[in-house]
CSV table of C-alpha atoms in Angstrom, one decimal:
chain,number,residue,atom,x,y,z
X,1,UNK,CA,17.9,-4.8,11.9
X,2,UNK,CA,18.2,-5.4,15.6
X,3,UNK,CA,14.7,-4.2,16.2
X,4,UNK,CA,13.4,-6.6,13.5
X,5,UNK,CA,15.4,-9.5,15.0
X,6,UNK,CA,14.1,-8.7,18.5
X,7,UNK,CA,10.5,-8.6,17.2
X,8,UNK,CA,11.0,-11.9,15.4
X,9,UNK,CA,12.3,-13.5,18.6
X,10,UNK,CA,9.3,-12.1,20.5
X,11,UNK,CA,6.9,-13.6,18.0
X,12,UNK,CA,5.7,-10.1,17.0
X,13,UNK,CA,5.0,-9.2,13.4
X,14,UNK,CA,7.4,-6.6,11.9
X,15,UNK,CA,5.7,-3.3,11.4
X,16,UNK,CA,6.5,-1.5,8.2
X,17,UNK,CA,5.6,2.1,7.5
X,18,UNK,CA,5.6,3.5,4.0
X,19,UNK,CA,5.6,7.3,3.8
X,20,UNK,CA,4.3,7.0,0.2
X,21,UNK,CA,1.4,4.8,1.2
X,22,UNK,CA,0.6,7.1,4.1
X,23,UNK,CA,0.6,10.2,1.8
X,24,UNK,CA,-1.6,8.3,-0.6
X,25,UNK,CA,-4.0,7.4,2.2
X,26,UNK,CA,-4.2,11.1,3.2
X,27,UNK,CA,-4.9,12.2,-0.3
X,28,UNK,CA,-7.6,9.5,-0.7
X,29,UNK,CA,-9.2,10.6,2.6
X,30,UNK,CA,-9.1,14.3,1.5
X,31,UNK,CA,-10.9,13.4,-1.8
X,32,UNK,CA,-13.5,11.5,0.2
X,33,UNK,CA,-14.1,14.4,2.6
X,34,UNK,CA,-14.3,16.9,-0.2
X,35,UNK,CA,-16.8,14.7,-2.1
X,36,UNK,CA,-18.9,14.2,1.1
X,37,UNK,CA,-18.9,17.9,1.9
X,38,UNK,CA,-20.5,18.6,-1.5
X,39,UNK,CA,-23.1,15.9,-1.1
X,40,UNK,CA,-24.1,16.8,2.4
X,41,UNK,CA,-24.5,20.5,1.5
X,42,UNK,CA,-26.5,19.7,-1.7
X,43,UNK,CA,-28.6,16.8,-0.5
X,44,UNK,CA,-28.5,16.8,3.3
X,45,UNK,CA,-27.7,14.0,5.5
X,46,UNK,CA,-30.5,11.6,4.5
X,47,UNK,CA,-30.0,12.2,0.8
X,48,UNK,CA,-26.3,11.4,1.0
X,49,UNK,CA,-25.1,7.8,0.6
X,50,UNK,CA,-21.7,6.4,1.3
X,51,UNK,CA,-21.8,4.7,-2.2
X,52,UNK,CA,-22.4,8.0,-3.9
X,53,UNK,CA,-19.6,9.6,-2.0
X,54,UNK,CA,-17.3,6.8,-3.0
X,55,UNK,CA,-18.3,7.2,-6.6
X,56,UNK,CA,-17.6,11.0,-6.5
X,57,UNK,CA,-14.3,10.4,-4.8
X,58,UNK,CA,-13.3,7.8,-7.4
X,59,UNK,CA,-12.8,5.0,-4.8
X,60,UNK,CA,-14.6,1.8,-3.8
X,61,UNK,CA,-17.2,1.8,-1.0
X,62,UNK,CA,-15.0,-0.3,1.3
X,63,UNK,CA,-12.3,2.3,0.9
X,64,UNK,CA,-14.6,5.0,2.3
X,65,UNK,CA,-15.8,2.7,5.1
X,66,UNK,CA,-12.2,1.9,6.0
X,67,UNK,CA,-11.1,5.6,5.9
X,68,UNK,CA,-14.0,7.1,8.0
X,69,UNK,CA,-16.3,4.3,9.3
X,70,UNK,CA,-20.0,5.2,9.4
X,71,UNK,CA,-21.8,8.0,7.6
X,72,UNK,CA,-22.2,9.9,10.9
X,73,UNK,CA,-18.4,9.7,11.4
X,74,UNK,CA,-17.9,10.9,7.8
X,75,UNK,CA,-20.0,14.0,8.4
X,76,UNK,CA,-18.1,14.7,11.6
X,77,UNK,CA,-14.8,14.4,9.7
X,78,UNK,CA,-16.1,16.7,7.1
X,79,UNK,CA,-17.2,19.3,9.7
X,80,UNK,CA,-13.9,19.0,11.7
X,81,UNK,CA,-11.9,19.6,8.5
X,82,UNK,CA,-14.1,22.5,7.5
X,83,UNK,CA,-13.8,24.1,11.0
X,84,UNK,CA,-10.0,23.8,11.1
X,85,UNK,CA,-9.4,24.4,7.4
X,86,UNK,CA,-7.2,21.3,7.1
X,87,UNK,CA,-7.1,17.7,8.2
X,88,UNK,CA,-4.1,18.0,10.5
X,89,UNK,CA,-4.8,16.4,13.9
X,90,UNK,CA,-4.2,19.6,15.8
X,91,UNK,CA,-6.9,20.8,18.3
X,92,UNK,CA,-8.4,24.2,17.5
X,93,UNK,CA,-7.1,25.7,20.7
X,94,UNK,CA,-3.5,24.5,20.0
X,95,UNK,CA,-3.4,26.3,16.6
X,96,UNK,CA,-1.6,29.5,15.7
X,97,UNK,CA,-4.7,31.7,15.9
X,98,UNK,CA,-5.2,30.7,19.5
X,99,UNK,CA,-1.6,31.6,20.3
X,100,UNK,CA,-2.2,35.0,18.7
X,101,UNK,CA,-5.3,35.5,20.8
X,102,UNK,CA,-3.4,34.6,24.0
X,103,UNK,CA,-0.8,37.2,23.1
X,104,UNK,CA,-3.4,40.0,22.9
X,105,UNK,CA,-2.9,42.5,25.6
X,106,UNK,CA,-6.5,43.8,25.8
X,107,UNK,CA,-9.9,42.2,25.9
X,108,UNK,CA,-11.1,43.9,22.7
X,109,UNK,CA,-8.1,42.7,20.8
X,110,UNK,CA,-8.6,39.2,22.2
X,111,UNK,CA,-12.2,39.2,21.0
X,112,UNK,CA,-11.2,40.4,17.6
X,113,UNK,CA,-8.7,37.6,17.0
X,114,UNK,CA,-11.4,35.1,18.1
X,115,UNK,CA,-13.9,36.7,15.8
X,116,UNK,CA,-11.6,36.5,12.9
X,117,UNK,CA,-11.1,32.8,13.3
X,118,UNK,CA,-14.8,32.2,14.0
X,119,UNK,CA,-15.8,33.9,10.7
X,120,UNK,CA,-13.2,32.0,8.7
X,121,UNK,CA,-14.3,28.7,10.2
X,122,UNK,CA,-18.0,29.5,9.9
X,123,UNK,CA,-17.7,30.2,6.2
X,124,UNK,CA,-16.6,26.6,5.7
X,125,UNK,CA,-18.5,24.8,8.4
X,126,UNK,CA,-21.7,26.6,9.3
X,127,UNK,CA,-23.8,25.0,6.6
X,128,UNK,CA,-22.4,21.5,7.3
X,129,UNK,CA,-23.0,21.9,11.0
X,130,UNK,CA,-26.7,22.8,10.3
X,131,UNK,CA,-26.9,19.6,8.3
X,132,UNK,CA,-25.9,17.6,11.3
X,133,UNK,CA,-28.1,19.4,13.7
X,134,UNK,CA,-31.1,19.0,11.4
X,135,UNK,CA,-30.5,15.3,10.9
X,136,UNK,CA,-30.0,14.7,14.6
X,137,UNK,CA,-33.8,14.9,15.1
X,138,UNK,CA,-34.3,11.6,13.3
X,139,UNK,CA,-31.0,9.7,13.5
X,140,UNK,CA,-29.4,8.5,16.8
X,141,UNK,CA,-25.9,8.2,15.3
X,142,UNK,CA,-25.8,11.7,14.0
X,143,UNK,CA,-27.5,12.9,17.1
X,144,UNK,CA,-24.3,11.9,19.0
X,145,UNK,CA,-22.2,13.9,16.5
X,146,UNK,CA,-24.5,16.9,16.9
X,147,UNK,CA,-24.2,16.8,20.7
X,148,UNK,CA,-20.4,16.8,20.2
X,149,UNK,CA,-20.6,19.9,18.0
X,150,UNK,CA,-22.8,21.7,20.5
X,151,UNK,CA,-20.4,20.9,23.3
X,152,UNK,CA,-17.4,22.0,21.2
X,153,UNK,CA,-19.2,25.4,20.7
X,154,UNK,CA,-19.7,25.6,24.5
X,155,UNK,CA,-16.0,24.9,25.1
X,156,UNK,CA,-14.9,27.6,22.6
X,157,UNK,CA,-17.4,30.1,24.1
X,158,UNK,CA,-16.1,29.4,27.6
X,159,UNK,CA,-12.5,29.8,26.4
X,160,UNK,CA,-13.3,33.2,24.9
X,161,UNK,CA,-15.0,34.4,28.1
X,162,UNK,CA,-12.1,33.2,30.3
X,163,UNK,CA,-9.7,35.0,28.0
X,164,UNK,CA,-11.8,38.2,28.4
X,165,UNK,CA,-11.9,37.8,32.2
X,166,UNK,CA,-8.1,37.6,32.2
X,167,UNK,CA,-7.9,41.0,30.6
X,168,UNK,CA,-11.0,42.8,32.0
X,169,UNK,CA,-13.7,42.3,34.6
X,170,UNK,CA,-17.1,41.5,33.1
X,171,UNK,CA,-19.9,44.0,33.0
X,172,UNK,CA,-21.7,44.4,36.3
X,173,UNK,CA,-24.4,41.7,36.7
X,174,UNK,CA,-22.9,39.4,34.1
X,175,UNK,CA,-21.2,36.3,35.6
X,176,UNK,CA,-19.1,33.7,33.7
X,177,UNK,CA,-22.0,31.4,33.1
X,178,UNK,CA,-24.2,34.1,31.6
X,179,UNK,CA,-21.3,35.4,29.5
X,180,UNK,CA,-20.5,32.0,28.1
X,181,UNK,CA,-24.2,31.5,27.3
X,182,UNK,CA,-24.3,34.8,25.4
X,183,UNK,CA,-21.2,33.9,23.4
X,184,UNK,CA,-22.6,30.4,22.7
X,185,UNK,CA,-25.7,32.0,21.2
X,186,UNK,CA,-23.7,34.5,19.1
X,187,UNK,CA,-21.7,31.5,17.7
X,188,UNK,CA,-24.8,29.7,16.5
X,189,UNK,CA,-24.1,28.5,12.9
X,190,UNK,CA,-27.8,29.2,12.1
X,191,UNK,CA,-27.2,32.9,13.0
X,192,UNK,CA,-24.1,33.1,10.8
X,193,UNK,CA,-26.1,31.6,7.9
X,194,UNK,CA,-29.1,34.0,8.5
X,195,UNK,CA,-26.8,37.0,8.4
X,196,UNK,CA,-24.5,36.0,5.6
X,197,UNK,CA,-27.1,34.4,3.3
X,198,UNK,CA,-30.5,35.9,4.1
X,199,UNK,CA,-29.1,39.4,5.0
X,200,UNK,CA,-26.2,39.1,2.6
X,201,UNK,CA,-23.6,40.2,5.1
X,202,UNK,CA,-20.0,39.5,4.2
X,203,UNK,CA,-17.9,37.3,6.4
X,204,UNK,CA,-15.9,40.4,7.4
X,205,UNK,CA,-19.0,42.2,8.4
X,206,UNK,CA,-20.0,39.3,10.6
X,207,UNK,CA,-16.5,39.2,12.1
X,208,UNK,CA,-16.7,42.8,13.1
X,209,UNK,CA,-20.3,42.5,14.3
X,210,UNK,CA,-19.4,39.5,16.5
X,211,UNK,CA,-16.4,41.2,18.1
X,212,UNK,CA,-18.3,44.4,18.7
X,213,UNK,CA,-21.3,42.4,20.2
X,214,UNK,CA,-19.1,40.5,22.6
X,215,UNK,CA,-17.5,43.7,23.8
X,216,UNK,CA,-20.8,45.5,24.2
X,217,UNK,CA,-22.6,42.6,25.9
X,218,UNK,CA,-19.9,41.5,28.3
X,219,UNK,CA,-17.5,44.3,29.2
X,220,UNK,CA,-18.0,47.2,31.6
X,221,UNK,CA,-18.9,50.7,30.6
X,222,UNK,CA,-17.4,53.9,32.1
X,223,UNK,CA,-19.3,56.8,33.7
X,224,UNK,CA,-20.0,58.2,30.3
X,225,UNK,CA,-21.7,55.1,29.0
X,226,UNK,CA,-18.7,54.2,26.8
X,227,UNK,CA,-17.4,50.6,26.6
X,228,UNK,CA,-14.2,50.1,28.6
X,229,UNK,CA,-12.4,47.0,27.3
X,230,UNK,CA,-9.6,47.5,29.9
X,231,UNK,CA,-11.9,47.5,32.9
X,232,UNK,CA,-9.9,50.5,34.2
X,233,UNK,CA,-12.7,53.1,34.6
């Protein structure tokens, strides 16, 4: 009451928050994102309209525009949700999987935790990311989103490399920049789709392949040619 009275004296409008309305808004946004994901995957960026997404989600077009803004922002929201697996405003590197990776004692274990999360995220987001990258060639708005996605991949690749370096030296002749570039390439969503769709790999097979490739490409070998994920040989 005192806060409301003080706000009235200051000439400021009273702010009222309704948990029910906030929950309803989150549910509406989730329906919009789910409807948009289906449209983008089936019809691509150019073939998806905000009006069609609104119809699929059972809401009015202004509701979609209020919730997400432009179509480019809608695709970004769809991809972000797919990568994370939820719509919570928690950065990927502040999530539980990252804490588990940080707790890993060895480089190989660290890479394995990263690979597990990468495979899980890629199952949901790789196809959608390719939609954005393809559309970026002809649309300036989505090109900005695509650039963000490419940069996000670079950030994650560098994080993995730095985590490896904390646990092991890199292979002779491989510096941080080269290591990050290698991981960035291995994380390409097009590669994930080629292997899991064209080659019919399971996500688990991709996970194991990625972890093994990182170790073999970046970590030192001992005198017998074996991989040494501890860097102790």
